[in-house]
């Protein structure tokens, strides 16, 4: 009969399996006692000095008798591990002032396997065997180290260490794959990295360049759009100059007759399916739409209005709860899409607001739009205790060389 192994997974989450049986301690994965186990598992084979263990667990608990608390915790953990299903053994050993994971049970820790594989691969990265090892190491990295404990200093340090190892393996593997023109494999690696770190431009750019080299320009455009939107909504910053140049490069590639013909281009431009309601785009896409619209109305005289919808509490103050704000923002977005016409364009401007461009409309009808939007939003359960403030301005009157437009509290609203 094969030996039952304890599997500890700390990359991308936290789980512990004894054979195929989950251990109940994972339900308390942020407690001090479980953190002690995580520290020991992360240091398999090395151990953790007592002073370092105290610093990692009780850094801010100055009034606590930290030394006694550590001894008591270790004693209780030894008993608890047996109670939840592990064989009777001394799993927490203390020798010479160093805490170690002990006992005779076989243990596999994913983060230890990853570190060992990554460090070994990076020492022989210039061979075909080295490439295979680099790719294997990348495959072991399933996400950030203990993301539920990202506020703990020791976790931040280990997470950064693992991330840097992962990125080093990725870069080395991509260099070799690019030299051998194995772009499909390179694309798989970069796509996996972009899913873990959607706001890391390096892997998004490598994905886009792989897709362009493979002639899959439509997919490259979609990846660029999604990445730019994720970066803006998560970090509140515009894509870098390199990302901007990348979309220009895609445009030049699409202009090359040997790459695509007109029917292919039209297929790329066409929306997928028959979508109803207003058109949702990223903020950079909204800026382009606005600037094009400004040029068109100079010739046609078309009436176009910008509407800013901002979520507040009943007193007009910012919504304090991020969770409630996120749910209400999603509800407002759905209300905008379902209430407005297909020719109207909107985007999420920030965490608490949306920008809308209303075409072929007058000021009086803007008021009707506000009423319909507010009614639809307030009918959603996610809007409870949250209000929408509306600010409206005519695009024709928004001359960038003229005075800034101000609303309500006197702050500048339009900066497009």
XYZ file of C-alpha atoms in Angstrom:
416
model
C 0.000 0.000 0.000
C 1.383 3.402 -0.967
C 2.128 5.952 1.740
C -0.472 8.640 2.351
C 0.967 12.082 1.607
C 0.066 15.450 3.116
C -0.370 17.930 0.241
C -0.064 21.617 1.185
C -1.005 24.209 -1.439
C -0.278 27.889 -0.780
C 0.041 29.355 -4.295
C -3.150 31.017 -5.511
C -5.017 30.060 -2.338
C -4.709 27.682 0.587
C -5.693 24.049 0.874
C -4.385 21.013 2.757
C -5.176 17.439 1.772
C -4.245 14.290 3.648
C -4.392 11.859 0.758
C -7.607 13.031 -0.888
C -9.243 14.240 2.335
C -9.349 18.018 3.013
C -8.288 19.034 6.523
C -10.694 21.197 8.521
C -8.039 23.715 9.585
C -8.366 25.479 6.207
C -11.638 27.007 7.424
C -9.543 29.151 9.785
C -6.817 29.941 7.258
C -6.136 33.452 8.607
C -5.815 32.537 12.309
C -2.466 32.831 14.120
C -2.279 29.069 14.698
C -2.779 28.256 11.018
C -0.282 30.978 10.101
C 2.241 29.194 12.287
C 1.705 26.006 10.273
C 1.982 27.945 7.011
C 5.289 29.470 8.176
C 6.642 26.034 9.064
C 5.507 24.462 5.788
C 7.002 27.342 3.824
C 10.341 26.735 5.597
C 10.386 22.936 5.160
C 13.869 21.572 5.793
C 15.200 24.862 7.168
C 13.116 25.769 10.193
C 12.367 29.187 11.671
C 14.287 30.714 14.622
C 12.105 31.523 17.628
C 12.720 35.274 17.397
C 11.773 35.320 13.732
C 8.633 33.293 14.436
C 7.600 35.756 17.153
C 8.178 38.704 14.809
C 6.162 37.116 12.004
C 3.183 36.202 14.194
C 3.078 38.919 16.850
C 4.715 41.931 15.241
C 2.000 44.353 16.431
C 0.924 42.596 19.651
C 3.285 44.446 21.996
C 1.188 43.985 25.153
C 0.922 40.210 24.695
C 3.236 37.735 26.426
C 4.463 36.605 23.040
C 6.881 33.932 24.193
C 4.311 32.145 26.324
C 1.653 32.492 23.626
C 3.938 30.821 21.097
C 4.636 27.854 23.401
C 0.930 27.392 24.155
C -0.004 27.662 20.470
C 2.553 25.026 19.441
C 1.307 22.646 22.115
C -2.314 23.044 21.078
C -1.452 22.646 17.398
C 0.281 19.305 18.021
C -2.937 17.962 19.563
C -5.222 19.622 17.002
C -3.421 18.080 14.020
C -4.028 14.607 15.415
C -7.662 15.444 16.247
C -8.425 16.456 12.652
C -7.109 13.249 11.143
C -3.302 13.096 10.975
C -1.420 10.124 12.493
C -0.229 10.614 16.076
C 3.210 12.240 15.860
C 5.208 15.280 16.972
C 4.617 17.630 14.034
C 6.060 20.780 15.622
C 9.611 20.293 16.795
C 11.698 22.831 18.716
C 15.447 22.348 18.881
C 18.149 24.885 19.605
C 15.617 27.703 19.531
C 14.465 26.755 15.998
C 10.913 25.669 15.124
C 10.568 22.981 12.426
C 7.868 20.821 10.891
C 8.591 17.334 12.232
C 7.221 13.815 12.282
C 7.587 10.996 9.787
C 4.663 11.924 7.537
C 5.539 12.631 3.875
C 4.700 16.222 2.966
C 4.555 17.977 -0.412
C 4.387 21.783 -0.315
C 3.624 23.470 -3.651
C 5.576 26.658 -2.965
C 8.683 24.663 -1.964
C 8.420 22.544 -5.122
C 8.071 25.697 -7.216
C 11.065 27.450 -5.658
C 13.307 24.401 -6.046
C 12.203 23.830 -9.658
C 12.584 27.513 -10.603
C 16.040 27.899 -9.074
C 17.256 24.681 -10.724
C 15.807 25.676 -14.122
C 17.419 29.110 -14.048
C 20.868 27.562 -13.643
C 20.607 25.657 -16.946
C 18.249 27.840 -18.931
C 20.221 27.913 -22.188
C 19.579 24.306 -23.277
C 16.542 22.464 -24.604
C 16.413 20.572 -21.335
C 16.627 23.914 -19.573
C 13.615 25.181 -21.532
C 11.576 22.160 -20.489
C 12.547 22.774 -16.875
C 11.645 26.459 -17.127
C 8.229 25.634 -18.526
C 7.674 22.997 -15.837
C 8.552 25.529 -13.141
C 6.127 28.058 -14.638
C 3.423 25.388 -14.608
C 3.880 24.917 -10.851
C 3.090 28.578 -10.165
C -0.696 28.738 -9.730
C -1.008 32.228 -8.299
C 0.281 34.561 -5.602
C 1.487 33.160 -2.301
C -1.328 33.045 0.314
C -3.389 35.878 -1.241
C -5.832 35.889 1.687
C -2.952 37.021 3.954
C -1.596 39.730 1.641
C -1.526 42.266 4.498
C 0.968 40.195 6.516
C 4.548 41.402 6.101
C 6.088 37.913 5.958
C 3.585 36.906 3.278
C 4.343 40.015 1.222
C 8.066 39.207 1.295
C 7.560 35.587 0.263
C 4.983 36.537 -2.371
C 7.421 38.994 -3.967
C 10.203 36.408 -3.865
C 8.044 33.828 -5.645
C 6.754 36.368 -8.148
C 10.273 37.402 -9.091
C 11.298 33.756 -9.559
C 8.212 33.154 -11.704
C 8.855 36.206 -13.875
C 12.533 35.245 -14.298
C 11.536 31.764 -15.485
C 8.929 33.236 -17.805
C 11.351 35.689 -19.392
C 13.997 33.026 -19.891
C 11.462 30.599 -21.385
C 9.990 33.257 -23.682
C 13.429 34.189 -24.973
C 14.181 30.575 -25.934
C 10.715 29.966 -27.394
C 10.909 33.133 -29.474
C 14.319 32.099 -30.830
C 12.858 28.736 -31.840
C 9.646 30.391 -33.145
C 7.459 28.277 -30.843
C 4.940 31.085 -30.575
C 1.931 28.958 -29.649
C 3.737 27.628 -26.581
C 4.945 31.114 -25.708
C 1.385 32.386 -26.027
C 0.142 29.739 -23.582
C 2.748 30.733 -20.994
C 2.023 34.459 -21.323
C -1.739 33.935 -21.238
C -1.409 31.995 -17.971
C 0.747 34.798 -16.526
C -1.740 37.468 -17.664
C -4.594 35.612 -15.977
C -2.708 35.677 -12.672
C -1.461 39.263 -13.118
C -3.932 41.032 -15.459
C -2.402 44.455 -14.749
C 1.196 43.445 -15.548
C 1.667 44.959 -18.999
C 4.723 42.844 -19.820
C 2.722 39.628 -20.215
C -0.196 41.334 -21.950
C 2.227 42.850 -24.468
C 3.911 39.503 -25.073
C 0.484 37.902 -25.646
C -0.460 40.595 -28.116
C 2.822 40.311 -30.023
C 2.493 36.524 -30.199
C -1.026 36.832 -31.606
C 0.104 39.427 -34.138
C 3.006 37.240 -35.276
C 0.567 34.344 -35.672
C -1.738 36.517 -37.797
C -4.517 36.456 -35.183
C -5.005 40.202 -35.220
C -8.636 40.180 -34.102
C -7.707 38.319 -30.927
C -4.782 40.688 -30.373
C -7.100 43.702 -30.582
C -9.490 42.137 -28.065
C -6.658 41.287 -25.653
C -5.390 44.877 -25.921
C -8.857 46.289 -25.233
C -9.477 44.044 -22.223
C -5.992 44.658 -20.795
C -6.241 48.457 -21.163
C -9.626 48.454 -19.465
C -8.425 46.227 -16.602
C -5.372 48.414 -16.001
C -7.440 51.594 -15.970
C -10.254 50.263 -13.766
C -7.927 48.528 -11.294
C -5.034 50.980 -11.058
C -6.699 54.169 -12.292
C -3.888 54.838 -14.784
C -3.750 55.017 -18.563
C -1.929 52.278 -20.497
C 1.769 52.951 -21.078
C 3.219 54.408 -24.254
C 4.347 50.909 -25.228
C 0.741 49.665 -25.026
C -0.405 52.632 -27.126
C 2.293 51.958 -29.718
C 1.259 48.312 -29.749
C -2.271 49.154 -30.916
C -0.799 51.424 -33.591
C 1.401 48.567 -34.728
C -1.674 46.365 -34.975
C -3.307 49.008 -37.094
C -0.330 49.072 -39.458
C -0.368 45.279 -39.675
C -4.052 45.326 -40.535
C -3.291 47.822 -43.309
C -0.868 45.402 -44.997
C -2.646 43.717 -47.984
C -0.685 40.492 -47.547
C -2.015 40.046 -44.029
C -5.728 40.654 -44.448
C -8.301 41.463 -47.103
C -11.321 43.744 -46.760
C -13.867 41.013 -45.845
C -11.567 39.901 -43.019
C -11.282 43.463 -41.744
C -15.055 43.923 -41.848
C -15.462 40.681 -39.912
C -13.069 41.981 -37.241
C -15.010 45.250 -36.985
C -18.412 43.599 -36.675
C -19.925 43.138 -33.203
C -20.505 39.585 -32.031
C -24.233 38.846 -32.220
C -27.172 41.243 -32.066
C -26.578 43.207 -28.881
C -29.243 45.552 -27.563
C -28.934 48.722 -25.541
C -26.160 51.290 -25.376
C -22.607 50.493 -26.447
C -20.173 49.936 -23.551
C -16.476 50.614 -24.174
C -13.294 51.266 -22.221
C -12.396 54.800 -21.153
C -9.699 55.119 -23.880
C -12.308 53.968 -26.414
C -14.776 56.517 -25.065
C -12.201 59.287 -25.466
C -11.706 58.321 -29.119
C -15.493 58.236 -29.680
C -15.887 61.647 -28.069
C -13.168 63.252 -30.168
C -14.569 61.805 -33.370
C -18.025 63.028 -32.380
C -16.672 66.536 -31.758
C -15.346 66.633 -35.318
C -18.585 65.310 -36.803
C -20.858 67.836 -35.082
C -18.691 70.696 -36.376
C -19.951 69.724 -39.837
C -23.435 68.348 -39.153
C -24.614 70.414 -36.205
C -25.856 67.238 -34.520
C -26.931 67.681 -30.900
C -24.842 65.537 -28.539
C -24.720 65.645 -24.741
C -22.334 64.201 -22.185
C -23.832 62.846 -18.976
C -21.823 61.985 -15.872
C -23.557 59.619 -13.415
C -21.982 59.492 -9.944
C -22.942 57.157 -7.090
C -23.208 58.719 -3.608
C -24.781 58.011 -0.252
C -28.084 59.810 0.611
C -26.117 62.850 1.852
C -24.227 63.212 -1.416
C -20.993 61.858 0.077
C -18.846 59.070 -1.422
C -20.044 55.536 -0.669
C -17.893 54.220 2.185
C -18.315 50.482 1.605
C -16.282 49.215 -1.360
C -18.425 46.083 -1.558
C -21.687 48.052 -1.726
C -20.168 50.528 -4.181
C -19.042 47.705 -6.480
C -22.502 46.086 -6.462
C -24.256 49.422 -7.036
C -21.859 50.318 -9.855
C -22.653 47.044 -11.577
C -26.380 47.742 -11.194
C -25.962 51.249 -12.640
C -24.043 49.875 -15.616
C -26.834 47.404 -16.327
C -29.421 50.183 -16.031
C -27.523 52.342 -18.536
C -27.100 49.524 -21.048
C -30.745 48.447 -20.916
C -32.293 51.955 -20.798
C -30.395 53.825 -23.519
C -30.396 53.416 -27.304
C -27.949 51.371 -29.362
C -26.445 54.582 -30.744
C -25.481 55.876 -27.294
C -22.005 55.168 -25.912
C -20.951 54.805 -22.278
C -17.995 53.740 -20.152
C -17.137 53.251 -16.520
C -15.220 56.405 -15.595
C -14.077 55.330 -12.124
C -15.253 53.183 -9.199
C -18.287 55.389 -8.562
C -19.232 56.840 -11.933
C -20.101 56.361 -15.586
C -19.780 58.653 -18.594
C -22.502 58.591 -21.266
C -22.554 60.215 -24.703
C -26.165 60.820 -25.795
C -26.615 61.492 -29.515
C -29.399 63.348 -31.368
C -31.013 64.623 -28.170
C -31.915 67.961 -26.576
C -31.562 69.179 -22.993
C -35.191 68.472 -22.114
C -34.897 64.847 -23.230
C -31.731 64.499 -21.164
C -33.916 65.128 -18.123
C -36.191 62.267 -19.223
C -33.142 60.024 -19.596
C -32.065 60.908 -16.058
C -35.511 59.998 -14.727
C -35.622 56.671 -16.587
C -32.102 55.747 -15.483
C -32.800 56.659 -11.874
C -36.053 54.698 -11.884
C -34.368 51.613 -13.349
C -31.445 51.876 -10.921
C -33.613 52.383 -7.834
C -35.638 49.320 -8.833
C -32.533 47.169 -8.322
C -31.972 45.769 -4.820
C -28.260 46.621 -5.066
C -29.101 50.353 -5.059
C -30.516 50.389 -1.536
C -29.216 53.409 0.366
C -27.340 54.733 -2.695
C -28.241 57.607 -5.002
C -27.153 58.784 -8.464
C -26.113 62.366 -9.169
C -26.427 63.479 -12.802
C -24.356 66.196 -14.512
C -25.079 67.078 -18.142
C -23.309 69.300 -20.686
C -23.639 69.888 -24.417
C -20.666 68.622 -26.417
C -21.023 71.527 -28.828
C -20.500 73.975 -25.954
C -17.478 72.176 -24.522
C -14.703 74.015 -26.354
C -11.360 72.813 -25.055
C -9.951 76.340 -25.523
C -12.734 77.920 -23.526
C -13.338 77.993 -19.753
C -13.624 74.735 -17.794
C -17.137 73.513 -17.031
C -18.019 73.243 -13.354
C -20.938 71.597 -11.622
C -22.250 71.281 -8.087
C -19.292 71.383 -5.712
C -17.178 73.531 -8.012
C -14.728 70.841 -9.102
C -13.784 70.364 -12.719
C -15.891 67.527 -14.133
C -14.972 67.301 -17.797
C -11.353 66.791 -18.678
C -11.578 64.965 -21.998
